[in-house]
Short mmCIF file of C-alpha atoms and ligand atoms in Angstrom, two decimals:
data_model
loop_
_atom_site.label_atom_id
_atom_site.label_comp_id
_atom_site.label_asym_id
_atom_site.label_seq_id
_atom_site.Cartn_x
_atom_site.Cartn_y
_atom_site.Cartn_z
CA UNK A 357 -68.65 -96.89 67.28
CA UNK A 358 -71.70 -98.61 66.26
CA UNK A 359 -73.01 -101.59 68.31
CA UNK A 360 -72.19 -104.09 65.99
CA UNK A 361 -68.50 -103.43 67.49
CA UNK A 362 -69.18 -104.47 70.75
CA UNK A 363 -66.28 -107.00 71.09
CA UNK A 364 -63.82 -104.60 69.57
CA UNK A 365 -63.34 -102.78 72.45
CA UNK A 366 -61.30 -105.84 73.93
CA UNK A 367 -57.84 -106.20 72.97
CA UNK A 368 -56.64 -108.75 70.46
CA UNK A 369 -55.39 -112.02 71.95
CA UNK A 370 -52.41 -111.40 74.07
CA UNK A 371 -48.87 -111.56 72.16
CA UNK A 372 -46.25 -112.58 74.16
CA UNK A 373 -42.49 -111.70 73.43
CA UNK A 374 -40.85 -114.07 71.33
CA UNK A 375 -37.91 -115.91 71.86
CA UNK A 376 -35.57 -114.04 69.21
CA UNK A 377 -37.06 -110.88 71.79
CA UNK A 378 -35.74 -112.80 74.41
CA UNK A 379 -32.56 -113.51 72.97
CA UNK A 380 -32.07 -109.72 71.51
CA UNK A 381 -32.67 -108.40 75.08
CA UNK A 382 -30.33 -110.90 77.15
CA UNK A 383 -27.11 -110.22 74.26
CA UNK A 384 -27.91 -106.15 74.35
CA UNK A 385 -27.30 -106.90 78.04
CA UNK A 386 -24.69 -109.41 77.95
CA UNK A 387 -22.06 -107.64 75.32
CA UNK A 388 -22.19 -104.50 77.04
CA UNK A 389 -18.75 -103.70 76.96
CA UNK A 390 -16.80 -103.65 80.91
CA UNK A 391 -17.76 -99.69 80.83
CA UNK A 392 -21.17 -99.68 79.24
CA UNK A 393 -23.41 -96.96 80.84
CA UNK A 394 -26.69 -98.31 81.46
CA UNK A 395 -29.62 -95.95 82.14
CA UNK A 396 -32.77 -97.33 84.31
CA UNK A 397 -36.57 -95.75 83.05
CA UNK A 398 -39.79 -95.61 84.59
CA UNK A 399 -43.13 -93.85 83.68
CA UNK A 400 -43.99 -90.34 84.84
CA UNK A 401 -45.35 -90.12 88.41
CA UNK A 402 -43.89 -93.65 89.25
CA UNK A 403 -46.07 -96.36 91.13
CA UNK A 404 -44.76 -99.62 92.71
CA UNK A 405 -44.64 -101.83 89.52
CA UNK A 406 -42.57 -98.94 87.92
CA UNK A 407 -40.35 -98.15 90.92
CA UNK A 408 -40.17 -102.04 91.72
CA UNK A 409 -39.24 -103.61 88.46
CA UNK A 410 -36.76 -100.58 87.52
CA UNK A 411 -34.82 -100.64 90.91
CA UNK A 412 -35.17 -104.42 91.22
CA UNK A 413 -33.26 -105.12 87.75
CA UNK A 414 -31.63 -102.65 88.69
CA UNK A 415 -29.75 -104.47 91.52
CA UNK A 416 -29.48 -107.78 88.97
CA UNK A 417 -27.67 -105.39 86.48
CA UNK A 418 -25.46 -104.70 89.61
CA UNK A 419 -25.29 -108.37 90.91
CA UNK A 420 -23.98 -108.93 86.98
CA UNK A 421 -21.21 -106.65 87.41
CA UNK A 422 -22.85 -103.65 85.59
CA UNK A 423 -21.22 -100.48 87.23
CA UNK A 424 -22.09 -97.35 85.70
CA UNK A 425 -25.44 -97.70 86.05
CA UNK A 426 -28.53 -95.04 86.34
CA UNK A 427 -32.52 -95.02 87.25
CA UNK A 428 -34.51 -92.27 86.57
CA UNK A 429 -37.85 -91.18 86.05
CA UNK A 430 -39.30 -87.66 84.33
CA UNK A 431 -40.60 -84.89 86.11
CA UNK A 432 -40.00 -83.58 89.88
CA UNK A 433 -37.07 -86.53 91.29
CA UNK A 434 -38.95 -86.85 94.59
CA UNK A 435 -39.45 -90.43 95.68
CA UNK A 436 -43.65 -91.10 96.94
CA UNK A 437 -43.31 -91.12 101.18
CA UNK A 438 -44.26 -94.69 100.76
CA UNK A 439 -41.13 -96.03 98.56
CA UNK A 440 -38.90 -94.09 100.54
CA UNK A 441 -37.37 -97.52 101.85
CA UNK A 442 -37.56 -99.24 98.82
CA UNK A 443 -34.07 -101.27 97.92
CA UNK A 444 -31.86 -99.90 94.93
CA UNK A 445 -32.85 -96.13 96.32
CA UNK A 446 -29.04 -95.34 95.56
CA UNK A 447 -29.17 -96.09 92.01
CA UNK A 448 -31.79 -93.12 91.70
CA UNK A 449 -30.70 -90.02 90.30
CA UNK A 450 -32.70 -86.83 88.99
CA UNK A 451 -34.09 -86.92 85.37
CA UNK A 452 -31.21 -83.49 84.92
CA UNK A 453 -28.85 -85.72 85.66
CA UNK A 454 -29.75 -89.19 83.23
CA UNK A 455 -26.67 -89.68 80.67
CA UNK A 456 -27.67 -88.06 77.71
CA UNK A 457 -26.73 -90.68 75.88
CA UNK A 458 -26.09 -93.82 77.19
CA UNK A 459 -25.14 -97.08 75.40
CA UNK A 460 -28.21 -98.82 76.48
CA UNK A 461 -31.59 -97.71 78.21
CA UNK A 462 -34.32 -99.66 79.88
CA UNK A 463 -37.61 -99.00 80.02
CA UNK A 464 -39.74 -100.05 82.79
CA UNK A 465 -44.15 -100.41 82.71
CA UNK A 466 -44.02 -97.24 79.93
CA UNK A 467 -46.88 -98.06 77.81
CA UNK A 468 -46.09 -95.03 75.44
CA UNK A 469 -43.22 -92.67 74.78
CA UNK A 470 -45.47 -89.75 76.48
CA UNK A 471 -44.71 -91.66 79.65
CA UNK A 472 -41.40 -90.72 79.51
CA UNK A 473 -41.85 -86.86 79.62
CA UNK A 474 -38.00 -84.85 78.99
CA UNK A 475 -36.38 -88.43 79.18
CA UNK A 476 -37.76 -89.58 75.71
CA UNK A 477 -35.01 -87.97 73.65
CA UNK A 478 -32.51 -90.81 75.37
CA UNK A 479 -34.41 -93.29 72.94
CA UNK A 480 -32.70 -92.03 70.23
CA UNK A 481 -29.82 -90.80 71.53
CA UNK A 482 -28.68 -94.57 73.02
CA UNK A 483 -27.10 -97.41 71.65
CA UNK A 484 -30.04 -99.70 71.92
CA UNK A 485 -33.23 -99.62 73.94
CA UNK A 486 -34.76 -102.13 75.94
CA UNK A 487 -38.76 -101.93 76.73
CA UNK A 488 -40.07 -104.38 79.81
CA UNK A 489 -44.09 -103.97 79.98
CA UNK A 490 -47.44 -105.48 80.32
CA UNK A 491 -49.99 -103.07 78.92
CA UNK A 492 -51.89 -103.85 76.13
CA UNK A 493 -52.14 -100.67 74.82
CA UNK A 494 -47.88 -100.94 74.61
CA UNK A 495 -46.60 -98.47 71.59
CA UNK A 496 -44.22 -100.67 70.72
CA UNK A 497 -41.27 -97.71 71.41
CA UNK A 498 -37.91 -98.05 71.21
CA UNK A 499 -36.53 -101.80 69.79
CA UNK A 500 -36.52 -104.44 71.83
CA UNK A 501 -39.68 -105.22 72.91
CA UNK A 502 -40.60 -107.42 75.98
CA UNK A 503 -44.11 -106.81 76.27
CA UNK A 504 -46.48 -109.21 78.36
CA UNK A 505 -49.89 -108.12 77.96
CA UNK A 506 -50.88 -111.10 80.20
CA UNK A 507 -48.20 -110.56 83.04
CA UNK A 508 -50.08 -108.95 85.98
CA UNK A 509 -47.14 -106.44 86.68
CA UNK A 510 -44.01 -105.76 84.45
CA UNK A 511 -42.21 -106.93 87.69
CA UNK A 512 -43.10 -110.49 85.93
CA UNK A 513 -41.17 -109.78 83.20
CA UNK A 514 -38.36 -108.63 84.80
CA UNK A 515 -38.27 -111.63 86.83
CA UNK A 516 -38.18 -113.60 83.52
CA UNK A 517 -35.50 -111.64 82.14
CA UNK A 518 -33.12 -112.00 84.79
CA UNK A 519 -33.58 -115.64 85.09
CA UNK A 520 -32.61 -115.73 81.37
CA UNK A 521 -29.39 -113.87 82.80
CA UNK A 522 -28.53 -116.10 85.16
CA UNK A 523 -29.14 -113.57 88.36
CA UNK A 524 -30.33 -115.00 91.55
CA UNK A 525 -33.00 -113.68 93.43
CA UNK A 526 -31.69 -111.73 96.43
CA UNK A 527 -33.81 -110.17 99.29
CA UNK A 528 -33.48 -106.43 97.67
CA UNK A 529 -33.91 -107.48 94.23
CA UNK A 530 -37.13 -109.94 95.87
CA UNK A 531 -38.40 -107.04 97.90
CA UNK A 532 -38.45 -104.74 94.31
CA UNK A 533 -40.62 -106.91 92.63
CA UNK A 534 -42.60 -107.96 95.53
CA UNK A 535 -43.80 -104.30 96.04
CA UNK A 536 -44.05 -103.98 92.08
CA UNK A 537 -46.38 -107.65 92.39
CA UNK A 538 -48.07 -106.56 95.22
CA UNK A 539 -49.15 -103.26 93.62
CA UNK A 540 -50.39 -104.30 90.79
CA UNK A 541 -52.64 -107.11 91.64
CA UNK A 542 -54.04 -104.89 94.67
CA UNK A 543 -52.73 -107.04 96.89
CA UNK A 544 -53.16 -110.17 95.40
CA UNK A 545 -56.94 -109.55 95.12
CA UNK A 546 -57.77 -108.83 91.01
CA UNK A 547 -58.53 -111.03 88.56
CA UNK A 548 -55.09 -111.54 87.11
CA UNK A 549 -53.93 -112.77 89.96
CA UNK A 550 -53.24 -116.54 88.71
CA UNK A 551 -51.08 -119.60 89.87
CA UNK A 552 -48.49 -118.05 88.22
CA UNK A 553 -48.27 -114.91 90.39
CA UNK A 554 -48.65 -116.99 93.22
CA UNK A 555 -45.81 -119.21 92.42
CA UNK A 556 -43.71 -115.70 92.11
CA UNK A 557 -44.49 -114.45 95.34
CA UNK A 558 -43.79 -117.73 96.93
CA UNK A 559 -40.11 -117.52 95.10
CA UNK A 560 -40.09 -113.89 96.21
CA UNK A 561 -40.87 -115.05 99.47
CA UNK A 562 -38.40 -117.68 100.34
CA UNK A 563 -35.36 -115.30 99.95
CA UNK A 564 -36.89 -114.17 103.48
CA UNK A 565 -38.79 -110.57 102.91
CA UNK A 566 -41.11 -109.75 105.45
CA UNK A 567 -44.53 -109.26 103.49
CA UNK A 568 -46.59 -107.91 106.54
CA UNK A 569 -43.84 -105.10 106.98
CA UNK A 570 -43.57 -104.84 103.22
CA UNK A 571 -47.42 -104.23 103.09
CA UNK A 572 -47.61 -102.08 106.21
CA UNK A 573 -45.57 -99.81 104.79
CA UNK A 574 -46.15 -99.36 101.41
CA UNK A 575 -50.39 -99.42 101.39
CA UNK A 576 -51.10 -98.94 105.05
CA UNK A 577 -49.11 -95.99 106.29
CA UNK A 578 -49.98 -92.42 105.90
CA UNK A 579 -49.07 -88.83 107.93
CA UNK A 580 -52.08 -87.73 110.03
CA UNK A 581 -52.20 -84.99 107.71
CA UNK A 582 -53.77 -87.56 105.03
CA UNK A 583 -56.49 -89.11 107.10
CA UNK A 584 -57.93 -85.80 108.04
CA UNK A 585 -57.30 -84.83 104.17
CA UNK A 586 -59.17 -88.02 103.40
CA UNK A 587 -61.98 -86.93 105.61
CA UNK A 588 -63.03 -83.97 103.59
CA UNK A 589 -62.33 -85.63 99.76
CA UNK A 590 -64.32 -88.18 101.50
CA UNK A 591 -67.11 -85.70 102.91
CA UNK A 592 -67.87 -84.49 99.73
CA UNK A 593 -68.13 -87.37 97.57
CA UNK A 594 -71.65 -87.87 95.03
CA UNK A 595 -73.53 -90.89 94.56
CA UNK A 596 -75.46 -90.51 91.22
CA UNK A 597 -77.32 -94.00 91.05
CA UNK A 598 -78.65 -93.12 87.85
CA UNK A 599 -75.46 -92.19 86.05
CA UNK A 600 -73.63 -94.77 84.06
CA UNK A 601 -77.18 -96.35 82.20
CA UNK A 602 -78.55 -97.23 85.54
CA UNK A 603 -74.97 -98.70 86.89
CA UNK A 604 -74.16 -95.35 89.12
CA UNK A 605 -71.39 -93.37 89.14
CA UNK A 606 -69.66 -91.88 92.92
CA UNK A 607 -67.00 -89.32 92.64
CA UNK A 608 -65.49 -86.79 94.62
CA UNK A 609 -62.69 -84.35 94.02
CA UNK A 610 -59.68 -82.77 96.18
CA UNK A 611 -58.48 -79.59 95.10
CA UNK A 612 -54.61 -77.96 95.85
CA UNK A 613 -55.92 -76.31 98.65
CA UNK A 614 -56.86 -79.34 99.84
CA UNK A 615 -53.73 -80.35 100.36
CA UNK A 616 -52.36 -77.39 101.30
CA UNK A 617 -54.88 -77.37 103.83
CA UNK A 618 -53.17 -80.13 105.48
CA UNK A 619 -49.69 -80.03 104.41
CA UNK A 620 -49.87 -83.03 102.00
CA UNK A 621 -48.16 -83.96 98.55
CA UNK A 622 -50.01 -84.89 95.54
CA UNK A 623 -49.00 -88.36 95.97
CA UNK A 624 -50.87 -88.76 98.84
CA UNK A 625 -53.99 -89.00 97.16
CA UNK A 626 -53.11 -91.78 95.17
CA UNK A 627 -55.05 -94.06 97.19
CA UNK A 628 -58.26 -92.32 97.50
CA UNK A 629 -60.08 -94.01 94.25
CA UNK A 630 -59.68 -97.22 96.58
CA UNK A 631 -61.49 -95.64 99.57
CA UNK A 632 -64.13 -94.34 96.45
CA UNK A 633 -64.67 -97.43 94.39
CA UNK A 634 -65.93 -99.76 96.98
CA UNK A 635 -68.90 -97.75 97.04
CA UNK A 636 -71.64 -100.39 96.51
CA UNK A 637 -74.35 -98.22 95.06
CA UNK A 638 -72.30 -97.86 91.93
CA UNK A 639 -70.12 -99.48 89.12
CA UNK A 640 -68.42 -96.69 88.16
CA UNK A 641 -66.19 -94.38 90.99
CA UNK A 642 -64.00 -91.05 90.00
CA UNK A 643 -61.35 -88.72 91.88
CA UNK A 644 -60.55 -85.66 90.51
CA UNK A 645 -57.27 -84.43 91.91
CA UNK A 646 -56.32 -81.13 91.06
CA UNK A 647 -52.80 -80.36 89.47
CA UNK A 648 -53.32 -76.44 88.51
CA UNK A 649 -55.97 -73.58 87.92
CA UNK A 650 -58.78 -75.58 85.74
CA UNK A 651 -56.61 -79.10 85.48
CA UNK A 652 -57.14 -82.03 86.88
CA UNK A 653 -55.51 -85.79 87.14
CA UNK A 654 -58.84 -88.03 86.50
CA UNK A 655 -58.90 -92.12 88.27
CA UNK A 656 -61.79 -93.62 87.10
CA UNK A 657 -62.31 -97.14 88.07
CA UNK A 658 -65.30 -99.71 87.15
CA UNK A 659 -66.13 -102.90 89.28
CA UNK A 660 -66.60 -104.95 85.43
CA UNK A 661 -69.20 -104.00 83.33
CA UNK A 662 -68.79 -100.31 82.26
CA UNK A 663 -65.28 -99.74 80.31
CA UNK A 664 -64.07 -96.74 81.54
CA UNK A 665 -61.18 -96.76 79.34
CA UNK A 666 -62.99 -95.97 76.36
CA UNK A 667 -64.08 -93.03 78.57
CA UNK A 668 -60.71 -92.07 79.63
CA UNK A 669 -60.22 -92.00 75.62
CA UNK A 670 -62.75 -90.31 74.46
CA UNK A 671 -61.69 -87.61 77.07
CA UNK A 672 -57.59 -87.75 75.90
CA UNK A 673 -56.51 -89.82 78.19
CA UNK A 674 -55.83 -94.04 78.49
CA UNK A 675 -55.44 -97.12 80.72
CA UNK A 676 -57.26 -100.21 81.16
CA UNK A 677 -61.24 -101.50 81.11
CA UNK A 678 -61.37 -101.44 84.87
CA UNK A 679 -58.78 -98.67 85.71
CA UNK A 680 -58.09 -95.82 83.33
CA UNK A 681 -57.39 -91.68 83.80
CA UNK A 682 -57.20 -88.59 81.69
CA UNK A 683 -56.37 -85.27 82.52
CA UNK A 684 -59.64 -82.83 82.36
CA UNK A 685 -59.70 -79.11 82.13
CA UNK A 686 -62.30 -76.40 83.45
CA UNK A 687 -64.12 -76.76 87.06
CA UNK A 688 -64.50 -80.08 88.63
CA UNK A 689 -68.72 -79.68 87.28
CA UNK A 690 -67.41 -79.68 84.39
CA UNK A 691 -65.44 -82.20 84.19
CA UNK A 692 -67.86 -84.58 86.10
CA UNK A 693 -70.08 -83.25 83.54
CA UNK A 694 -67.98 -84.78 80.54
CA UNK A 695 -67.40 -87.83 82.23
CA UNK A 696 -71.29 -88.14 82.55
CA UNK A 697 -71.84 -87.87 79.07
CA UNK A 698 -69.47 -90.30 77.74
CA UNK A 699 -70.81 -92.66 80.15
CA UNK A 700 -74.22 -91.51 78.59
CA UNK A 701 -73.04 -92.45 75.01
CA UNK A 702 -70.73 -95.58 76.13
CA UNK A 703 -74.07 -97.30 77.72
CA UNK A 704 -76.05 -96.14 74.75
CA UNK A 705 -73.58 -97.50 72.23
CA UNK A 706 -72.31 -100.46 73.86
CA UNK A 707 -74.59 -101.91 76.22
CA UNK A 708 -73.09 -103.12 79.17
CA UNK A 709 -70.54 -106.29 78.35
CA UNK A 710 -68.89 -108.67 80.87
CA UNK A 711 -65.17 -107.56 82.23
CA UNK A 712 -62.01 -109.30 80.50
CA UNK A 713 -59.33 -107.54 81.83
CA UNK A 714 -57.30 -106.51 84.84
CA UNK A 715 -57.23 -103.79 86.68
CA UNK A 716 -54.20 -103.14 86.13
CA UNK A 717 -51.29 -100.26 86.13
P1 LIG B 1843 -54.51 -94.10 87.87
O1 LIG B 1843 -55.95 -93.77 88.07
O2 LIG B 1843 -53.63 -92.92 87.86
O3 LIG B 1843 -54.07 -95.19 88.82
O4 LIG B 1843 -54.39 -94.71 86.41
C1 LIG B 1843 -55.15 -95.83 86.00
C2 LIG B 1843 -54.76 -96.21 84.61
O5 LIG B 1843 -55.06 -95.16 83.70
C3 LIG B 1843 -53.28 -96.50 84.40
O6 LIG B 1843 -53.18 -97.63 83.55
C4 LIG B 1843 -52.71 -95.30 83.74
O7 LIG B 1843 -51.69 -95.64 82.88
C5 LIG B 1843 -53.91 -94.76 82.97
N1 LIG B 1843 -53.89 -93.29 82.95
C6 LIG B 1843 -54.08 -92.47 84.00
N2 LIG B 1843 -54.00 -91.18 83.62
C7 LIG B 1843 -53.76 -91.19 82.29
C8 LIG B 1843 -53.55 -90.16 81.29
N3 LIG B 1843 -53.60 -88.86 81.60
N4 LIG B 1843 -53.31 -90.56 80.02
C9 LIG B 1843 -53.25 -91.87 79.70
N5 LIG B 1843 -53.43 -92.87 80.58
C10 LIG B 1843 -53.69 -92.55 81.86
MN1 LIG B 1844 -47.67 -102.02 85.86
MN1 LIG B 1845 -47.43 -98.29 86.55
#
């Protein structure tokens, strides 16, 4: 990309679903016949806005009389520590067990179909698919699309949707979508954090959910395991201030005998980029956590003016300006290596522009 492109790398002007979307979406809901079967999708490797805005309409597909009614998500079925008292938990059911073919599915903050890992084939095999998102980089999957690039979580879109339905907030459905709200806004602290999503946390709030508990729980709790786990990830992170053009670049790395090493799931390290980003020495922070022999799950995360998605792209992977990931293969050196060098050519190509979006999941 020459420099001349500079403004490319932002995404066009936000569409917003249109009101024949709108429409399409409420009567694929509405005419389900009395025994419809309704399957419930979120991405691989579910986070709060995915777990929260599936299990949240869930309960409004339930409140509307929906009965045979599934969520699901691909790979291993086991629910993060943190969501483990999440409402709608009972509407959960292993990915071996989805309907094969169900008369309608839902898809929940899946930006692409690769999100959807064994589960994909129900696209084709339903009667009509529904997709509820917010990332820009959407695929525009399945076909009928209610995708909000400018909603800060897709649990804003659900919200939408099930006013259009005529479902009243409840505290389960509210405490859904306050976790998915919450999660993606980091608390109510990035930039898309508007008015808006303040007025929907206020609604959220008046059904009577207990944020503090809410928050304690889902971002503030760990096993004892994970704080000495975070110690050594911690202990061994690298400050390179001259990485990045000049903007620095921290990173650290946790390997499977790290967690073995104290007894932890993979899930546990989700968190870690945050204790590895605030880092003030540098604009760019990594984690490599390790999935196998030579593979690795890559955060990367920039405070605004390095993009790291065009990183994470240039390396396979995806995601946002400020928050993207990729999965990298040989030794973490190597990795950190590659990372360093698209940084290299991203500074050298781009120059260093202002931030314009999110970071965002
Ligand atoms: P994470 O660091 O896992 O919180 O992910 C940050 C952002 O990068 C999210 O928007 C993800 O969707 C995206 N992302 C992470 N890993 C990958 C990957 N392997 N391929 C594509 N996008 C990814
Ligand atoms: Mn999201
Ligand atoms: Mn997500």
């Amino acid at each position: 990309m020459s420099g001349a492109l500079l403004t490319d790398v932002s995404p066009p002007a936000a569409e917003q679903p249109t009101e024949a979307e709108w429409a399409a979406a409420v009567s694929a809901i509405t005419r389900l016949p009395a025994d419809g079967r309704v399957l419930l999708i979120c991405h691989v490797n579910p986070d709060g806005d995915a777990l929260g805005s599936m299990l949240g309409f869930g309960l409004g597909l339930r409140r509307l009389g929906v009965r045979q009614l599934q969520a699901t998500f691909p790979g291993r079925p086991e629910v993060p520590e943190p969501f483990r008292d999440i409402p709608g938990l009972d509407l959960l059911v292993p990915a071996t067990e989805a309907d094969p073919d169900p008369d309608l599915v839902i898809c929940f903050d899946v930006a692409a179909v690769s999100r959807l890992g064994d589960l994909a084939d129900r696209l084709d095999r339903a009667g009509a698919a529904i997709v509820l998102d917010h990332h820009a980089s959407n695929t525009r999957f399945g076909g009928i699309h209610l995708v909000d690039p400018d909603a800060a979580a897709t649990s804003v879109v659900v919200e939408k949707l099930l006013v259009r339905l005529g479902v009243p907030l409840d505290r389960g459905i509210a405490e859904c979508l306050y976790i998915a709200l919450a999660t993606d806004t980091g608390s109510f602290r990035f930039d898309m954090t508007t008015p808006a999503v303040h007025e929907m946390a206020a609604r959220l709030l008046a059904t009577g959910i207990r944020p503090g508990e809410i928050s304690r729980r889902i971002f503030d709790t760990r096993p004892f395991g994970a704080v000495r786990l975070y110690g050594d990830v911690l202990g061994r992170t690298q400050l390179e201030p001259l990485a990045a053009g000049g903007l620095g670049l921290v990173w650290t790395y946790a390997t499977l005998d790290d967690l073995a090493r104290h007894g932890q799931r993979p899930y546990t390290l989700e968190p870690l980029i945050d204790s590895v980003r605030c880092t003030a020495e540098a604009d760019v922070s990594c984690v490599l956590k390790q999935v196998a022999e030579g593979e690795w799950a890559v955060s990367m995360r920039s405070k605004g003016p390095t993009d790291v998605s065009r990183v994470a792209v240039a390396l396979g992977g995806g995601g946002h300006r400020l928050a993207a990931g990729f999965t990298g293969y040989g030794t973490a050196a190597e990795v950190v290596d590659a990372i360093r060098a698209e940084l290299v050519r991203g500074a050298a190509e781009s120059g260093n522009g202002p931030a314009d979006l999110q970071d965002q999941d």
